[in-house]
Short mmCIF file of C-alpha atoms in Angstrom, two decimals:
data_model
loop_
_atom_site.label_atom_id
_atom_site.label_comp_id
_atom_site.label_asym_id
_atom_site.label_seq_id
_atom_site.Cartn_x
_atom_site.Cartn_y
_atom_site.Cartn_z
CA MET A 6 -0.24 0.39 -0.16
CA GLN A 7 1.75 3.16 -1.15
CA LEU A 8 1.45 6.53 1.14
CA VAL A 9 -1.21 8.92 0.10
CA SER A 10 -0.90 12.68 -0.34
CA GLY A 11 -3.45 14.95 1.19
CA GLY A 12 -5.94 15.27 -0.92
CA ALA A 13 -5.80 11.69 -1.74
CA LEU A 14 -6.38 11.28 1.73
CA ARG A 15 -9.36 13.62 1.91
CA LYS A 16 -10.85 11.54 -0.95
CA TYR A 17 -10.53 7.69 1.25
CA VAL A 18 -11.31 9.59 4.15
CA ARG A 19 -14.87 10.60 2.09
CA ILE A 20 -15.45 7.03 1.50
CA ALA A 21 -15.09 6.11 5.10
CA GLU A 22 -17.88 8.85 5.92
CA ILE A 23 -19.83 7.43 2.86
CA SER A 24 -19.75 3.80 4.00
CA PHE A 25 -20.75 5.01 7.54
CA THR A 26 -23.69 6.95 6.70
CA ASN A 27 -24.63 4.19 4.65
CA ARG A 28 -24.77 2.15 7.71
CA VAL A 29 -26.06 4.46 9.84
CA VAL A 30 -29.39 4.31 7.49
CA TYR A 31 -29.67 0.39 9.12
CA LEU A 32 -28.89 1.85 12.82
CA ALA A 33 -32.08 -0.52 13.83
CA ASP A 34 -30.68 -3.51 12.32
CA HIS A 35 -27.37 -3.15 13.87
CA PHE A 36 -29.16 -2.91 17.21
CA ALA A 37 -31.37 -5.79 16.75
CA SER A 38 -28.25 -8.06 15.82
CA SER A 39 -26.83 -6.91 19.11
CA ILE A 40 -29.25 -9.44 20.49
CA PHE A 41 -26.88 -12.42 20.04
CA LEU A 42 -24.09 -10.47 21.91
CA ILE A 43 -26.62 -9.52 24.76
CA LEU A 44 -27.00 -13.72 24.56
CA ILE A 45 -23.35 -14.82 25.19
CA LEU A 46 -22.95 -12.33 27.61
CA PHE A 47 -25.40 -13.48 29.92
CA ILE A 48 -24.73 -16.87 29.46
CA PHE A 49 -21.25 -16.06 30.34
CA SER A 50 -21.93 -13.43 33.08
CA GLN A 51 -23.75 -16.49 35.00
CA LEU A 52 -20.66 -18.85 34.14
CA TRP A 53 -18.32 -16.49 35.80
CA LYS A 54 -20.30 -15.69 39.16
CA THR A 55 -21.17 -19.30 39.78
CA VAL A 56 -17.01 -20.67 38.52
CA LEU A 57 -15.65 -17.63 40.27
CA GLY A 58 -17.62 -16.53 42.54
CA PRO A 59 -16.93 -12.78 44.65
CA SER A 60 -13.25 -13.66 45.07
CA GLY A 61 -12.23 -15.46 42.36
CA GLU A 62 -10.12 -14.87 39.44
CA ILE A 63 -8.61 -16.12 35.52
CA ALA A 64 -5.02 -14.29 34.62
CA GLY A 65 -5.51 -11.41 37.54
CA LEU A 66 -9.37 -10.80 36.17
CA ASP A 67 -12.24 -10.84 38.49
CA SER A 68 -15.85 -11.46 37.44
CA THR A 69 -16.90 -8.32 36.61
CA ALA A 70 -13.66 -7.83 34.70
CA MET A 71 -13.92 -11.37 32.64
CA LEU A 72 -17.27 -9.97 31.60
CA TRP A 73 -16.02 -6.57 30.47
CA TYR A 74 -12.89 -8.49 29.13
CA MET A 75 -15.76 -10.18 26.82
CA LEU A 76 -17.57 -7.63 25.91
CA PHE A 77 -14.58 -5.90 24.00
CA THR A 78 -13.47 -9.31 22.28
CA GLU A 79 -16.54 -10.01 21.52
CA THR A 80 -17.76 -6.10 20.22
CA ILE A 81 -14.33 -6.68 17.86
CA ALA A 82 -15.14 -9.96 16.52
CA LEU A 83 -19.13 -9.04 15.46
CA SER A 84 -18.40 -5.59 14.57
CA ILE A 85 -15.92 -6.94 11.38
CA PRO A 86 -17.44 -6.03 8.18
CA ARG A 87 -17.81 -8.68 5.67
CA ALA A 88 -16.28 -6.80 2.67
CA HIS A 89 -13.73 -9.33 2.66
CA TYR A 90 -16.08 -11.81 0.70
CA LEU A 91 -17.12 -9.37 -1.88
CA VAL A 92 -13.21 -8.64 -2.20
CA SER A 93 -13.06 -12.67 -2.55
CA GLU A 94 -16.21 -12.67 -5.34
CA GLU A 95 -14.88 -9.67 -7.25
CA VAL A 96 -11.61 -11.65 -7.51
CA LYS A 97 -13.04 -14.80 -8.67
CA SER A 98 -15.09 -13.36 -10.54
CA GLY A 99 -12.79 -11.53 -12.35
CA ASP A 100 -15.02 -7.86 -11.41
CA VAL A 101 -11.51 -6.70 -9.59
CA ALA A 102 -10.23 -5.74 -13.31
CA TYR A 103 -12.84 -3.11 -14.16
CA LYS A 104 -11.88 -1.74 -10.31
CA LEU A 105 -8.30 -0.94 -11.00
CA ILE A 106 -8.61 1.72 -13.40
CA ARG A 107 -10.41 3.88 -10.97
CA PRO A 108 -8.37 6.63 -9.45
CA TYR A 109 -8.70 5.02 -6.14
CA SER A 110 -6.09 2.19 -4.57
CA TYR A 111 -8.34 -0.65 -4.23
CA ILE A 112 -7.32 -1.86 -1.21
CA LEU A 113 -7.20 1.85 0.56
CA TYR A 114 -10.88 1.87 -0.87
CA TYR A 115 -12.21 -1.29 1.04
CA PHE A 116 -10.03 -0.38 4.12
CA ALA A 117 -11.64 3.19 4.01
CA ALA A 118 -15.32 1.31 3.53
CA TYR A 119 -14.30 -1.45 6.41
CA CYS A 120 -13.31 1.58 9.06
CA GLY A 121 -16.61 3.64 8.16
CA GLU A 122 -18.92 0.30 8.57
CA PHE A 123 -16.72 -0.90 11.98
CA ALA A 124 -17.39 2.50 13.27
CA VAL A 125 -21.61 1.75 13.08
CA ARG A 126 -21.09 -1.56 14.28
CA ALA A 127 -18.56 -1.39 16.89
CA ALA A 128 -20.66 1.39 18.53
CA THR A 129 -24.33 -0.29 18.55
CA ASN A 130 -22.86 -3.72 19.91
CA LEU A 131 -20.75 -1.82 22.89
CA SER A 132 -23.46 0.55 23.23
CA VAL A 133 -25.93 -2.60 23.72
CA GLY A 134 -23.29 -4.52 25.28
CA ALA A 135 -21.90 -2.01 27.99
CA ALA A 136 -25.73 -1.67 29.12
CA PHE A 137 -25.85 -4.81 29.83
CA ALA A 138 -22.96 -5.56 31.40
CA TYR A 139 -23.58 -2.58 33.85
CA LEU A 140 -27.11 -3.48 34.82
CA THR A 141 -25.84 -7.03 35.55
CA MET A 142 -22.41 -7.34 37.05
CA GLY A 143 -21.54 -3.68 37.76
CA PRO A 144 -19.46 -0.55 36.00
CA LEU A 145 -15.96 -0.69 34.56
CA THR A 146 -13.42 1.28 36.41
CA VAL A 147 -11.89 3.04 33.36
CA ASN A 148 -8.63 5.66 33.78
CA TRP A 149 -9.98 8.34 31.35
CA GLY A 150 -6.07 9.63 31.08
CA LYS A 151 -4.97 6.80 29.45
CA PHE A 152 -8.12 6.30 26.90
CA GLY A 153 -5.69 7.74 24.70
CA TRP A 154 -3.65 5.09 24.44
CA VAL A 155 -6.20 2.28 24.62
CA LEU A 156 -8.24 4.24 21.00
CA LEU A 157 -4.93 3.85 19.56
CA GLY A 158 -4.74 0.40 20.35
CA PHE A 159 -8.02 -0.46 19.15
CA ALA A 160 -7.45 1.43 16.18
CA LEU A 161 -4.27 -0.79 14.94
CA ALA A 162 -6.43 -3.75 16.23
CA THR A 163 -9.32 -2.21 13.47
CA SER A 164 -5.75 -2.05 10.79
CA ILE A 165 -4.51 -5.68 11.57
CA ASN A 166 -8.35 -7.56 11.25
CA PHE A 167 -8.84 -5.64 7.78
CA LEU A 168 -5.15 -6.67 6.65
CA VAL A 169 -5.52 -10.54 7.70
CA CYS A 170 -9.02 -10.59 6.14
CA PHE A 171 -8.16 -9.04 2.94
CA CYS A 172 -4.77 -11.23 2.76
CA VAL A 173 -7.18 -14.51 3.18
CA ALA A 174 -9.72 -12.75 0.46
CA LEU A 175 -6.52 -12.17 -2.01
CA LEU A 176 -5.92 -16.31 -2.03
CA ALA A 177 -8.89 -16.11 -4.54
CA PHE A 178 -6.78 -15.38 -7.45
CA TRP A 179 -5.20 -18.66 -7.21
CA LEU A 180 -7.73 -20.60 -4.99
CA GLU A 181 -11.00 -21.52 -6.25
CA GLU A 182 -12.81 -21.23 -3.24
CA THR A 183 -11.78 -19.01 0.17
CA ARG A 184 -14.56 -19.87 2.39
CA PRO A 185 -13.10 -22.59 4.16
CA TYR A 186 -9.87 -20.31 5.07
CA PHE A 187 -11.98 -18.07 6.25
CA TRP A 188 -13.95 -20.65 8.76
CA ILE A 189 -10.53 -21.39 9.58
CA LEU A 190 -9.91 -18.09 10.53
CA ASN A 191 -12.55 -17.77 12.78
CA LYS A 192 -11.90 -21.00 14.75
CA MET A 193 -8.13 -19.47 15.31
CA THR A 194 -9.48 -16.51 16.58
CA PHE A 195 -11.60 -18.31 19.07
CA ILE A 196 -8.42 -19.29 20.39
CA PHE A 197 -5.42 -17.37 19.54
CA GLY A 198 -7.40 -14.22 20.09
CA GLY A 199 -8.54 -14.86 23.59
CA LEU A 200 -12.20 -14.03 22.67
CA LEU A 201 -13.27 -16.00 25.83
CA VAL A 202 -10.73 -16.09 28.30
CA PRO A 203 -7.42 -13.71 28.17
CA VAL A 204 -4.42 -15.61 26.68
CA GLU A 205 -2.28 -14.95 29.48
CA ALA A 206 -4.57 -17.68 31.16
CA TYR A 207 -3.29 -20.37 28.60
CA PRO A 208 -0.99 -22.89 29.27
CA GLU A 209 2.63 -22.00 28.62
CA GLY A 210 3.16 -23.54 24.98
CA LEU A 211 -0.36 -22.22 23.72
CA ARG A 212 0.28 -18.94 25.51
CA ARG A 213 3.67 -18.59 23.41
CA ILE A 214 1.77 -19.38 20.11
CA SER A 215 -0.84 -16.82 20.51
CA TYR A 216 2.18 -14.01 21.36
CA LEU A 217 3.44 -14.70 17.85
CA LEU A 218 0.27 -14.83 15.79
CA PRO A 219 -1.41 -11.07 15.11
CA LEU A 220 -4.91 -12.34 16.17
CA ARG A 221 -3.57 -11.53 20.41
CA TYR A 222 -2.87 -7.99 19.29
CA SER A 223 -6.04 -7.51 17.69
CA PHE A 224 -8.91 -8.96 20.25
CA SER A 225 -6.93 -10.11 23.74
CA ALA A 226 -4.50 -7.74 24.36
CA PRO A 227 -6.68 -4.20 23.68
CA ALA A 228 -9.86 -6.04 25.48
CA ARG A 229 -7.24 -6.43 28.93
CA LEU A 230 -5.81 -3.31 28.40
CA VAL A 231 -9.35 -1.52 28.89
CA VAL A 232 -10.43 -3.11 31.92
CA ASP A 233 -6.74 -3.97 33.26
CA PHE A 234 -4.67 -0.66 32.12
CA ASP A 235 -0.98 -2.14 32.30
CA TYR A 236 2.13 0.23 30.87
CA SER A 237 3.98 -2.99 30.26
CA LEU A 238 1.16 -4.96 28.28
CA LEU A 239 0.74 -1.36 26.36
CA TRP A 240 4.07 -1.33 24.97
CA GLN A 241 3.97 -5.03 24.56
CA MET A 242 0.51 -4.73 22.21
CA LEU A 243 1.82 -1.41 20.38
CA ALA A 244 5.06 -3.23 19.28
CA GLY A 245 3.08 -6.45 18.70
CA GLN A 246 0.64 -4.12 16.53
CA LEU A 247 2.80 -2.47 14.84
CA VAL A 248 5.16 -5.17 13.36
CA TRP A 249 1.98 -7.03 12.36
CA THR A 250 0.37 -4.08 10.28
CA VAL A 251 3.86 -3.49 8.91
CA LEU A 252 4.16 -7.11 7.72
CA LEU A 253 0.46 -7.99 6.70
CA ALA A 254 0.07 -4.41 4.52
CA ALA A 255 3.49 -5.34 2.88
CA LEU A 256 2.06 -9.44 2.41
CA ALA A 257 -1.16 -7.78 1.22
CA ALA A 258 0.35 -4.88 -1.36
CA VAL A 259 2.40 -7.89 -2.61
CA MET A 260 -0.55 -10.44 -2.89
CA PHE A 261 -2.84 -8.21 -4.45
CA ARG A 262 -0.13 -7.11 -7.18
CA LYS A 263 1.13 -11.03 -8.17
CA GLY A 264 -3.00 -11.33 -8.20
CA VAL A 265 -3.40 -8.71 -10.54
CA ARG A 266 -0.62 -9.27 -12.93
CA ARG A 267 -1.92 -13.13 -12.52
CA VAL A 268 -5.35 -11.47 -13.87
CA HIS A 269 -3.77 -9.56 -16.65
CA VAL A 270 -1.34 -12.53 -18.06
CA HIS A 271 -4.82 -14.55 -18.16
CA GLY A 272 -6.70 -12.16 -20.04
CA GLY A 273 -8.72 -10.55 -17.41
#
């Protein structure tokens, strides 16, 4: 992904705004879809109350913190737009060739649209989930003075999730069907992303694997930072996020360039 000038940047900001506005039109549908999040939180609120009781902990988090932690991981997971499926279909059908002649970067176009839609989905899921968590488990103590770091972590997490999904979608240049790989990614997210419990609670071997993969830095780490802010976790998370953002952006650019060349060679 090439760097963009100020004028080009405004163009992608506008794309994000349009995507945001388009999703706001369906705001009621987004709130309705949050019912699934409430169901998940209800089940685990009862589980943590029973298993942990008033004084038990998992990886340093009590039952209240565990539910809030899960709220943030699930908000990220459930708010991810499904644009990568559209990318995959465009690649398979050859429609991607028509978008190559348009005056914008294909990758940055989808990233901007992704961010706009994610913002709406995350806002609805978080507001509904936070209301439920507050009523069932009590408030979350937030250090507002450090909230800027949390927002930075979530912004980088959003970038990583987009790039991971985009890279999988680009496999359509070489593979007939990519849905099995998205299914595998989804299952890996549950484990290595720490959707249900922090990866710090895992056995050492599984924890080490989680630390090496990008999923921990886009789900578990930013969620834990909200409920249990710690500077050592912050620096570790930001370092991992920056490394993975650069690596995945480079991988996406290389895959796209090679894939487009493949389309041209085959007369797409």
